[in-house]
mmCIF file of C-alpha atoms in Angstrom:
data_model
loop_
_atom_site.group_PDB
_atom_site.id
_atom_site.type_symbol
_atom_site.label_atom_id
_atom_site.label_comp_id
_atom_site.label_asym_id
_atom_site.label_seq_id
_atom_site.Cartn_x
_atom_site.Cartn_y
_atom_site.Cartn_z
ATOM 1 C CA MET A 1 0.151 -0.011 -0.207
ATOM 2 C CA SER A 2 1.332 3.424 -1.019
ATOM 3 C CA LYS A 3 1.511 5.873 2.427
ATOM 4 C CA ASP A 4 -0.011 8.690 0.806
ATOM 5 C CA ARG A 5 -3.270 6.626 -0.437
ATOM 6 C CA LEU A 6 -6.060 4.881 1.871
ATOM 7 C CA VAL A 7 -8.571 3.129 0.330
ATOM 8 C CA VAL A 8 -11.726 2.184 2.389
ATOM 9 C CA ALA A 9 -14.769 0.340 1.387
ATOM 10 C CA VAL A 10 -17.934 0.366 3.157
ATOM 11 C CA VAL A 11 -19.785 -3.172 2.547
ATOM 12 C CA GLY A 12 -23.956 -2.560 2.925
ATOM 13 C CA ALA A 13 -23.698 1.636 2.883
ATOM 14 C CA THR A 14 -27.278 1.635 2.531
ATOM 15 C CA GLY A 15 -28.639 -0.183 5.571
ATOM 16 C CA ALA A 16 -28.537 1.679 9.249
ATOM 17 C CA VAL A 17 -25.365 0.288 10.309
ATOM 18 C CA GLY A 18 -23.690 1.112 7.044
ATOM 19 C CA ARG A 19 -24.908 4.773 6.741
ATOM 20 C CA GLU A 20 -23.597 4.816 10.645
ATOM 21 C CA MET A 21 -20.364 3.602 9.670
ATOM 22 C CA LEU A 22 -20.158 6.558 7.130
ATOM 23 C CA SER A 23 -20.731 9.154 9.697
ATOM 24 C CA VAL A 24 -18.439 7.717 12.063
ATOM 25 C CA LEU A 25 -15.563 7.774 9.325
ATOM 26 C CA GLU A 26 -16.561 11.379 8.682
ATOM 27 C CA GLY A 27 -17.104 12.639 12.245
ATOM 28 C CA ARG A 28 -13.410 10.750 13.266
ATOM 29 C CA ASP A 29 -11.640 12.473 10.168
ATOM 30 C CA PHE A 30 -10.735 9.020 9.249
ATOM 31 C CA PRO A 31 -7.825 9.125 7.152
ATOM 32 C CA ALA A 32 -9.110 7.364 4.287
ATOM 33 C CA THR A 33 -8.308 8.811 0.844
ATOM 34 C CA GLU A 34 -11.155 7.299 -1.138
ATOM 35 C CA VAL A 35 -14.225 6.053 0.492
ATOM 36 C CA ILE A 36 -16.305 3.386 -1.473
ATOM 37 C CA ALA A 37 -20.121 2.161 -0.867
ATOM 38 C CA LEU A 38 -21.169 -1.160 -1.871
ATOM 39 C CA ALA A 39 -24.234 -2.767 -1.222
ATOM 40 C CA SER A 40 -26.480 -5.286 -3.332
ATOM 41 C CA ALA A 41 -27.313 -5.184 -7.059
ATOM 42 C CA ARG A 42 -30.663 -3.642 -5.972
ATOM 43 C CA SER A 43 -29.440 -0.574 -3.846
ATOM 44 C CA ALA A 44 -26.598 -0.017 -7.034
ATOM 45 C CA GLY A 45 -27.016 3.738 -8.487
ATOM 46 C CA THR A 46 -28.587 4.723 -5.401
ATOM 47 C CA THR A 47 -26.317 7.730 -3.223
ATOM 48 C CA VAL A 48 -25.460 7.842 0.589
ATOM 49 C CA PRO A 49 -24.347 10.875 2.248
ATOM 50 C CA PHE A 50 -20.978 11.366 3.098
ATOM 51 C CA ALA A 51 -18.431 14.608 4.140
ATOM 52 C CA GLY A 52 -21.041 16.890 2.925
ATOM 53 C CA GLY A 53 -21.661 15.200 -0.395
ATOM 54 C CA GLU A 54 -23.042 11.821 -1.517
ATOM 55 C CA LEU A 55 -21.654 8.432 -2.504
ATOM 56 C CA THR A 56 -23.058 6.942 -5.435
ATOM 57 C CA VAL A 57 -23.576 3.053 -4.563
ATOM 58 C CA LYS A 58 -21.685 0.798 -6.177
ATOM 59 C CA GLU A 59 -23.067 -3.105 -6.878
ATOM 60 C CA LEU A 60 -20.761 -5.189 -4.667
ATOM 61 C CA THR A 61 -19.004 -8.062 -6.646
ATOM 62 C CA GLU A 62 -15.681 -10.436 -6.387
ATOM 63 C CA ASP A 63 -14.228 -7.788 -8.467
ATOM 64 C CA SER A 64 -14.968 -4.806 -5.918
ATOM 65 C CA PHE A 65 -11.751 -5.218 -3.473
ATOM 66 C CA GLU A 66 -9.481 -4.510 -6.081
ATOM 67 C CA GLY A 67 -7.168 -1.726 -4.714
ATOM 68 C CA VAL A 68 -9.238 -1.572 -1.506
ATOM 69 C CA ASP A 69 -7.053 -1.501 1.875
ATOM 70 C CA ILE A 70 -9.745 -1.811 4.591
ATOM 71 C CA ALA A 71 -13.349 -2.972 4.239
ATOM 72 C CA LEU A 72 -15.949 -2.421 6.668
ATOM 73 C CA PHE A 73 -18.873 -5.327 6.149
ATOM 74 C CA SER A 74 -22.304 -4.620 7.716
ATOM 75 C CA ALA A 75 -24.307 -6.735 5.116
ATOM 76 C CA GLY A 76 -25.367 -10.137 6.819
ATOM 77 C CA GLY A 77 -23.527 -13.371 7.596
ATOM 78 C CA SER A 78 -24.227 -14.653 4.130
ATOM 79 C CA THR A 79 -22.827 -12.040 2.487
ATOM 80 C CA SER A 80 -19.937 -11.599 4.841
ATOM 81 C CA GLU A 81 -18.953 -15.539 4.252
ATOM 82 C CA LYS A 82 -18.894 -15.227 0.602
ATOM 83 C CA PHE A 83 -17.167 -12.079 0.303
ATOM 84 C CA ALA A 84 -14.754 -11.481 3.180
ATOM 85 C CA PRO A 85 -12.432 -14.565 2.238
ATOM 86 C CA ILE A 86 -12.628 -12.742 -1.676
ATOM 87 C CA ALA A 87 -11.587 -9.563 0.001
ATOM 88 C CA ALA A 88 -9.043 -10.934 2.034
ATOM 89 C CA LYS A 89 -7.628 -12.870 -0.918
ATOM 90 C CA ALA A 90 -7.089 -9.342 -2.829
ATOM 91 C CA GLY A 91 -4.982 -8.374 0.354
ATOM 92 C CA CYS A 92 -7.572 -5.813 1.466
ATOM 93 C CA VAL A 93 -8.328 -6.581 5.225
ATOM 94 C CA VAL A 94 -12.143 -7.125 6.670
ATOM 95 C CA VAL A 95 -13.869 -5.918 9.894
ATOM 96 C CA ASP A 96 -17.106 -7.805 9.672
ATOM 97 C CA ASN A 97 -19.882 -6.618 11.884
ATOM 98 C CA SER A 98 -22.026 -10.022 11.221
ATOM 99 C CA SER A 99 -21.652 -13.240 13.532
ATOM 100 C CA ALA A 100 -20.081 -15.316 10.648
ATOM 101 C CA TRP A 101 -16.516 -14.941 11.847
ATOM 102 C CA ARG A 102 -16.691 -14.186 15.724
ATOM 103 C CA MET A 103 -15.882 -17.923 16.877
ATOM 104 C CA ASP A 104 -13.554 -18.898 13.596
ATOM 105 C CA ASP A 105 -10.015 -19.326 15.145
ATOM 106 C CA ARG A 106 -8.778 -17.412 12.557
ATOM 107 C CA CYS A 107 -10.259 -14.620 13.341
ATOM 108 C CA PRO A 108 -9.394 -11.660 16.187
ATOM 109 C CA LEU A 109 -12.619 -10.944 17.840
ATOM 110 C CA VAL A 110 -11.747 -7.460 18.869
ATOM 111 C CA VAL A 111 -12.968 -4.591 21.120
ATOM 112 C CA PRO A 112 -10.057 -2.000 20.713
ATOM 113 C CA GLU A 113 -10.099 -0.698 24.232
ATOM 114 C CA VAL A 114 -10.351 -4.250 25.263
ATOM 115 C CA ASN A 115 -7.984 -6.499 23.588
ATOM 116 C CA PRO A 116 -6.119 -4.882 20.523
ATOM 117 C CA GLU A 117 -3.243 -6.747 20.701
ATOM 118 C CA ALA A 118 -5.431 -9.555 19.209
ATOM 119 C CA LEU A 119 -5.274 -8.136 16.133
ATOM 120 C CA ASP A 120 -1.183 -8.264 15.986
ATOM 121 C CA THR A 121 -1.779 -12.132 14.546
ATOM 122 C CA HIS A 122 -4.860 -11.174 12.047
ATOM 123 C CA ASN A 123 -5.276 -13.427 9.053
ATOM 124 C CA GLY A 124 -7.137 -10.957 7.158
ATOM 125 C CA ILE A 125 -10.699 -11.220 8.285
ATOM 126 C CA ILE A 126 -11.334 -9.286 11.901
ATOM 127 C CA ALA A 127 -14.816 -9.798 13.426
ATOM 128 C CA ASN A 128 -16.745 -7.049 15.357
ATOM 129 C CA PRO A 129 -18.392 -8.857 18.378
ATOM 130 C CA ASN A 130 -22.315 -8.762 19.130
ATOM 131 C CA CYS A 131 -23.421 -5.162 20.457
ATOM 132 C CA SER A 132 -24.605 -6.201 23.505
ATOM 133 C CA THR A 133 -20.885 -8.138 24.206
ATOM 134 C CA ILE A 134 -19.102 -4.897 23.428
ATOM 135 C CA GLN A 135 -20.546 -2.953 25.800
ATOM 136 C CA MET A 136 -20.072 -4.780 28.569
ATOM 137 C CA MET A 137 -16.583 -5.726 27.475
ATOM 138 C CA VAL A 138 -15.568 -2.033 27.916
ATOM 139 C CA ALA A 139 -17.140 -1.824 31.028
ATOM 140 C CA LEU A 140 -16.059 -4.995 32.884
ATOM 141 C CA LYS A 141 -12.120 -5.406 31.073
ATOM 142 C CA PRO A 142 -11.197 -2.850 33.767
ATOM 143 C CA LEU A 143 -12.514 -4.641 36.637
ATOM 144 C CA HIS A 144 -11.094 -8.064 35.016
ATOM 145 C CA ASP A 145 -7.694 -6.093 35.141
ATOM 146 C CA ASN A 146 -7.708 -5.080 38.899
ATOM 147 C CA GLY A 147 -9.925 -7.887 40.252
ATOM 148 C CA GLN A 148 -10.159 -10.921 37.928
ATOM 149 C CA ILE A 149 -13.690 -11.833 37.082
ATOM 150 C CA LYS A 150 -14.808 -15.357 37.748
ATOM 151 C CA ARG A 151 -18.382 -14.936 37.122
ATOM 152 C CA ILE A 152 -20.644 -13.227 34.958
ATOM 153 C CA VAL A 153 -24.621 -12.708 35.194
ATOM 154 C CA VAL A 154 -26.121 -10.501 32.932
ATOM 155 C CA SER A 155 -29.549 -9.636 31.628
ATOM 156 C CA THR A 156 -30.066 -7.422 28.694
ATOM 157 C CA TYR A 157 -32.725 -4.877 27.576
ATOM 158 C CA GLN A 158 -32.089 -4.031 23.960
ATOM 159 C CA ALA A 159 -33.669 -1.618 21.815
ATOM 160 C CA VAL A 160 -35.217 -2.802 18.568
ATOM 161 C CA SER A 161 -32.833 -0.953 15.976
ATOM 162 C CA GLY A 162 -30.524 -4.098 16.949
ATOM 163 C CA SER A 163 -33.433 -6.218 14.470
ATOM 164 C CA GLY A 164 -32.587 -3.619 11.674
ATOM 165 C CA GLN A 165 -35.226 -0.971 10.271
ATOM 166 C CA LYS A 166 -37.881 -3.233 9.505
ATOM 167 C CA ALA A 167 -38.109 -3.890 13.043
ATOM 168 C CA ILE A 168 -38.090 0.227 13.902
ATOM 169 C CA THR A 169 -40.830 0.431 11.424
ATOM 170 C CA GLU A 170 -42.701 -2.363 13.004
ATOM 171 C CA LEU A 171 -42.715 -0.768 16.706
ATOM 172 C CA GLU A 172 -43.816 2.720 14.992
ATOM 173 C CA THR A 173 -46.577 1.148 13.568
ATOM 174 C CA GLN A 174 -47.656 -1.047 16.716
ATOM 175 C CA ILE A 175 -47.652 2.154 18.694
ATOM 176 C CA ARG A 176 -49.749 3.740 16.057
ATOM 177 C CA GLN A 177 -51.954 0.948 15.845
ATOM 178 C CA LEU A 178 -52.552 0.581 19.627
ATOM 179 C CA PHE A 179 -53.245 4.117 19.721
ATOM 180 C CA ASN A 180 -56.301 3.834 17.075
ATOM 181 C CA MET A 181 -57.674 0.753 18.549
ATOM 182 C CA GLN A 182 -56.168 -1.653 16.203
ATOM 183 C CA THR A 183 -55.009 -5.010 16.396
ATOM 184 C CA PRO A 184 -51.197 -4.574 16.408
ATOM 185 C CA GLU A 185 -49.734 -6.643 13.601
ATOM 186 C CA ALA A 186 -46.335 -8.735 14.216
ATOM 187 C CA GLU A 187 -43.943 -9.667 11.555
ATOM 188 C CA VAL A 188 -40.511 -9.099 12.256
ATOM 189 C CA TYR A 189 -41.089 -10.543 16.130
ATOM 190 C CA PRO A 190 -42.785 -13.487 17.210
ATOM 191 C CA TYR A 191 -45.029 -11.077 19.374
ATOM 192 C CA GLN A 192 -45.970 -7.545 19.914
ATOM 193 C CA ILE A 193 -43.546 -5.602 20.783
ATOM 194 C CA ALA A 194 -45.071 -2.457 21.455
ATOM 195 C CA PHE A 195 -45.526 -2.085 25.277
ATOM 196 C CA ASN A 196 -43.971 -5.337 25.841
ATOM 197 C CA ALA A 197 -41.050 -6.984 26.434
ATOM 198 C CA LEU A 198 -39.931 -10.259 24.635
ATOM 199 C CA PRO A 199 -37.388 -12.724 26.350
ATOM 200 C CA GLN A 200 -36.166 -14.139 23.352
ATOM 201 C CA ILE A 201 -33.690 -12.839 20.906
ATOM 202 C CA ASP A 202 -33.087 -14.824 17.986
ATOM 203 C CA VAL A 203 -33.647 -18.597 17.647
ATOM 204 C CA PHE A 204 -33.622 -21.139 20.860
ATOM 205 C CA MET A 205 -30.600 -23.524 21.152
ATOM 206 C CA ASN A 206 -30.799 -27.216 22.270
ATOM 207 C CA ASN A 207 -29.915 -25.714 25.735
ATOM 208 C CA ASP A 208 -32.697 -23.831 26.152
ATOM 209 C CA TYR A 209 -30.782 -20.264 25.677
ATOM 210 C CA THR A 210 -31.164 -18.136 22.747
ATOM 211 C CA LYS A 211 -28.474 -17.348 20.038
ATOM 212 C CA GLU A 212 -28.186 -14.176 21.457
ATOM 213 C CA GLU A 213 -27.509 -15.310 24.843
ATOM 214 C CA MET A 214 -25.048 -17.759 23.913
ATOM 215 C CA LYS A 215 -22.960 -15.669 21.678
ATOM 216 C CA MET A 216 -22.680 -13.201 24.621
ATOM 217 C CA VAL A 217 -21.781 -16.383 26.866
ATOM 218 C CA ASN A 218 -18.627 -17.303 24.133
ATOM 219 C CA GLU A 219 -17.478 -13.972 22.916
ATOM 220 C CA THR A 220 -17.130 -12.804 26.501
ATOM 221 C CA VAL A 221 -14.602 -16.224 26.942
ATOM 222 C CA LYS A 222 -12.735 -15.320 23.682
ATOM 223 C CA ILE A 223 -12.241 -11.450 24.067
ATOM 224 C CA PHE A 224 -11.127 -11.988 27.377
ATOM 225 C CA ASN A 225 -8.857 -15.109 26.099
ATOM 226 C CA ASP A 226 -9.694 -16.598 29.428
ATOM 227 C CA PRO A 227 -11.973 -19.665 29.824
ATOM 228 C CA SER A 228 -11.878 -19.468 33.507
ATOM 229 C CA VAL A 229 -14.698 -16.670 33.111
ATOM 230 C CA LYS A 230 -18.447 -18.061 33.627
ATOM 231 C CA VAL A 231 -21.179 -16.561 31.868
ATOM 232 C CA THR A 232 -24.662 -16.700 31.969
ATOM 233 C CA ALA A 233 -26.970 -14.586 29.852
ATOM 234 C CA THR A 234 -30.927 -13.469 29.373
ATOM 235 C CA CYS A 235 -31.329 -11.534 26.482
ATOM 236 C CA VAL A 236 -34.659 -9.280 26.159
ATOM 237 C CA ARG A 237 -35.818 -7.334 23.599
ATOM 238 C CA ILE A 238 -37.979 -4.095 24.482
ATOM 239 C CA PRO A 239 -39.728 -1.011 22.757
ATOM 240 C CA VAL A 240 -36.991 1.320 22.796
ATOM 241 C CA PHE A 241 -35.688 2.527 19.374
ATOM 242 C CA TYR A 242 -31.830 2.655 20.329
ATOM 243 C CA GLY A 243 -29.636 2.236 23.132
ATOM 244 C CA HIS A 244 -29.026 -1.199 24.732
ATOM 245 C CA SER A 245 -29.351 -1.709 28.300
ATOM 246 C CA GLU A 246 -27.689 -4.430 30.841
ATOM 247 C CA SER A 247 -28.082 -5.219 34.254
ATOM 248 C CA VAL A 248 -24.734 -7.021 35.180
ATOM 249 C CA ASN A 249 -23.556 -9.079 38.167
ATOM 250 C CA ILE A 250 -19.865 -10.207 38.608
ATOM 251 C CA GLU A 251 -18.286 -12.105 40.992
ATOM 252 C CA THR A 252 -14.403 -11.500 41.305
ATOM 253 C CA VAL A 253 -11.346 -13.462 42.961
ATOM 254 C CA GLN A 254 -10.091 -10.054 44.424
ATOM 255 C CA LYS A 255 -12.620 -7.680 46.048
ATOM 256 C CA ILE A 256 -13.443 -4.629 44.585
ATOM 257 C CA THR A 257 -15.508 -2.248 46.306
ATOM 258 C CA PRO A 258 -18.119 0.076 44.865
ATOM 259 C CA ALA A 259 -15.969 3.251 45.712
ATOM 260 C CA GLU A 260 -12.984 1.399 43.789
ATOM 261 C CA ALA A 261 -14.765 0.396 41.005
ATOM 262 C CA ARG A 262 -16.416 3.976 40.000
ATOM 263 C CA ALA A 263 -12.793 5.097 40.171
ATOM 264 C CA ILE A 264 -11.175 2.439 38.335
ATOM 265 C CA LEU A 265 -14.327 3.068 35.587
ATOM 266 C CA THR A 266 -13.794 6.766 35.478
ATOM 267 C CA GLN A 267 -10.168 6.201 34.164
ATOM 268 C CA ALA A 268 -11.265 3.516 31.487
ATOM 269 C CA PRO A 269 -11.250 4.459 28.095
ATOM 270 C CA GLY A 270 -14.545 4.721 26.181
ATOM 271 C CA VAL A 271 -16.612 4.579 29.620
ATOM 272 C CA THR A 272 -18.550 7.602 31.363
ATOM 273 C CA VAL A 273 -19.586 6.880 34.849
ATOM 274 C CA LEU A 274 -23.009 8.262 35.830
ATOM 275 C CA ASP A 275 -23.651 7.029 38.935
ATOM 276 C CA ASN A 276 -25.332 9.266 41.930
ATOM 277 C CA PRO A 277 -28.498 7.553 43.507
ATOM 278 C CA GLY A 278 -29.124 10.508 45.674
ATOM 279 C CA GLU A 279 -29.461 12.637 42.944
ATOM 280 C CA LYS A 280 -31.286 9.937 40.793
ATOM 281 C CA ILE A 281 -28.192 10.136 38.422
ATOM 282 C CA TYR A 282 -27.907 6.853 36.576
ATOM 283 C CA PRO A 283 -27.443 6.049 32.901
ATOM 284 C CA MET A 284 -30.384 5.346 30.664
ATOM 285 C CA ALA A 285 -30.704 4.449 26.683
ATOM 286 C CA ILE A 286 -31.760 8.108 25.955
ATOM 287 C CA ASP A 287 -28.671 9.418 27.380
ATOM 288 C CA ALA A 288 -26.517 7.076 25.418
ATOM 289 C CA ALA A 289 -28.440 7.247 21.962
ATOM 290 C CA GLY A 290 -25.785 8.760 19.538
ATOM 291 C CA GLN A 291 -23.059 8.959 21.937
ATOM 292 C CA ASP A 292 -19.870 7.305 21.942
ATOM 293 C CA ASP A 293 -19.198 6.196 25.133
ATOM 294 C CA THR A 294 -20.415 3.354 27.264
ATOM 295 C CA TYR A 295 -22.414 4.120 30.545
ATOM 296 C CA VAL A 296 -22.518 2.464 33.664
ATOM 297 C CA GLY A 297 -24.117 3.505 36.700
ATOM 298 C CA ARG A 298 -25.763 1.829 39.501
ATOM 299 C CA ILE A 299 -22.691 0.538 40.962
ATOM 300 C CA ARG A 300 -23.563 -1.359 44.200
ATOM 301 C CA GLU A 301 -22.213 -4.349 46.435
ATOM 302 C CA ASP A 302 -23.773 -7.775 45.968
ATOM 303 C CA GLU A 303 -24.614 -8.456 49.386
ATOM 304 C CA THR A 304 -25.257 -11.967 48.848
ATOM 305 C CA ILE A 305 -21.768 -12.991 47.869
ATOM 306 C CA GLU A 306 -18.381 -11.962 49.292
ATOM 307 C CA ASN A 307 -16.627 -10.481 46.264
ATOM 308 C CA GLY A 308 -19.536 -9.504 44.049
ATOM 309 C CA LEU A 309 -20.750 -6.065 42.588
ATOM 310 C CA ASN A 310 -24.277 -5.234 40.308
ATOM 311 C CA MET A 311 -24.187 -2.230 37.655
ATOM 312 C CA TRP A 312 -26.494 -0.956 34.924
ATOM 313 C CA ILE A 313 -24.712 -0.350 31.415
ATOM 314 C CA VAL A 314 -25.968 1.273 28.268
ATOM 315 C CA ALA A 315 -24.700 1.840 25.251
ATOM 316 C CA ASP A 316 -25.923 2.742 21.817
ATOM 317 C CA ASN A 317 -26.358 -0.447 19.932
ATOM 318 C CA ILE A 318 -26.004 0.914 16.304
ATOM 319 C CA ARG A 319 -22.985 3.339 17.246
ATOM 320 C CA LYS A 320 -20.511 1.566 19.974
ATOM 321 C CA GLY A 321 -22.012 -1.298 19.377
ATOM 322 C CA ALA A 322 -21.490 -2.085 15.523
ATOM 323 C CA ALA A 323 -20.660 1.142 13.490
ATOM 324 C CA LEU A 324 -17.819 2.844 16.039
ATOM 325 C CA ASN A 325 -16.224 -0.455 17.206
ATOM 326 C CA THR A 326 -15.759 -1.320 13.356
ATOM 327 C CA VAL A 327 -14.085 1.832 12.624
ATOM 328 C CA GLN A 328 -12.041 1.778 15.969
ATOM 329 C CA ILE A 329 -10.531 -1.206 15.008
ATOM 330 C CA ALA A 330 -9.322 -0.050 11.723
ATOM 331 C CA GLU A 331 -8.219 2.830 13.426
ATOM 332 C CA GLU A 332 -6.116 0.487 15.314
ATOM 333 C CA LEU A 333 -4.768 -1.558 12.128
ATOM 334 C CA ILE A 334 -3.129 1.688 10.697
ATOM 335 C CA LYS A 335 -2.055 3.002 14.265
ATOM 336 C CA ARG A 336 -0.456 -0.789 14.386
ATOM 337 C CA ASP A 337 0.790 -0.714 10.974
ATOM 338 C CA LEU A 338 -0.987 -3.744 10.165
ATOM 339 C CA LEU A 339 -2.710 -3.441 6.507
ATOM 340 C CA GLY A 340 -2.355 -5.956 4.064
ATOM 341 C CA VAL A 341 -2.901 -9.814 4.219
ATOM 342 C CA LYS A 342 0.524 -11.412 4.906
ATOM 343 C CA ASP A 343 -0.816 -14.805 3.984
ATOM 344 C CA THR A 344 -3.880 -14.618 1.337
ATOM 345 C CA THR A 345 -4.497 -18.528 1.329
ATOM 346 C CA VAL A 346 -6.096 -18.603 4.738
ATOM 347 C CA PHE A 347 -9.400 -18.562 4.124
ATOM 348 C CA ASP A 348 -8.860 -20.733 0.899
#
């Protein structure tokens, strides 16, 4: 790669996350000399906003990655499974936002504030973790470093935007239908989401956990690179448009007091502590929407065990949970001089 030229492609540029990726690239002054918007043939020829102007969307093909240095993927698992190896074969480093490559041993699973060193051995495809996992990792890694977390119990309260634009529209439509005394129509979700809470995100697995819950379990262990950490999760969809919230309980080897946890997290990268119960200060989804940081509050001792803490963690699932983390990985690749693919045969 010529040092004075950096070409970046956004795959799935017309989707909610793809558009947010473009916005984040622009907002962070990412040092690209050219940004290419790619999507399916159906979207080719349309435009997406970027840098005060517009980019014309090009059709994603097997030849799309010639001369591209970094490709940010947010086009779904099947698209990533097909095209990410093609990109890596062309020498283009892929940062993929789908679940396709997260548990593949050839692909690092990265949250830049947590395990950037995992990028050093990348093979051309880097996985972006699940949105719920990302925000939990940002908040828990500093505590793990100080007290060694041995068990995590997490319950999530996840916004409908995690299911895409159709889910956002479905919530809007159901609210209108209910206010007009009509029966709400459910298509994206198995039941009404408006004024409801659905304790199912993705399909159920053989162990009766959902796929989303097992993502949090398996991804946490991989990111921490510590199989001794035990994780159990319950994931719930709630009628909020943007911003995932999480109730998290941790048990540590070394005791961390709530005051110590606040001090640690106040210094942690990407974290904002909002925690003053006396003044009713705690993070909410409306605080996180559109923001980069992960917000933590309600930090208190779990009085049922010796070394336990409870906390409440909130972040924008489209931004930090997807687009921002992906761009931060790309920034880290540049910082560490890790562009290019050393072995283009790894995914053959």
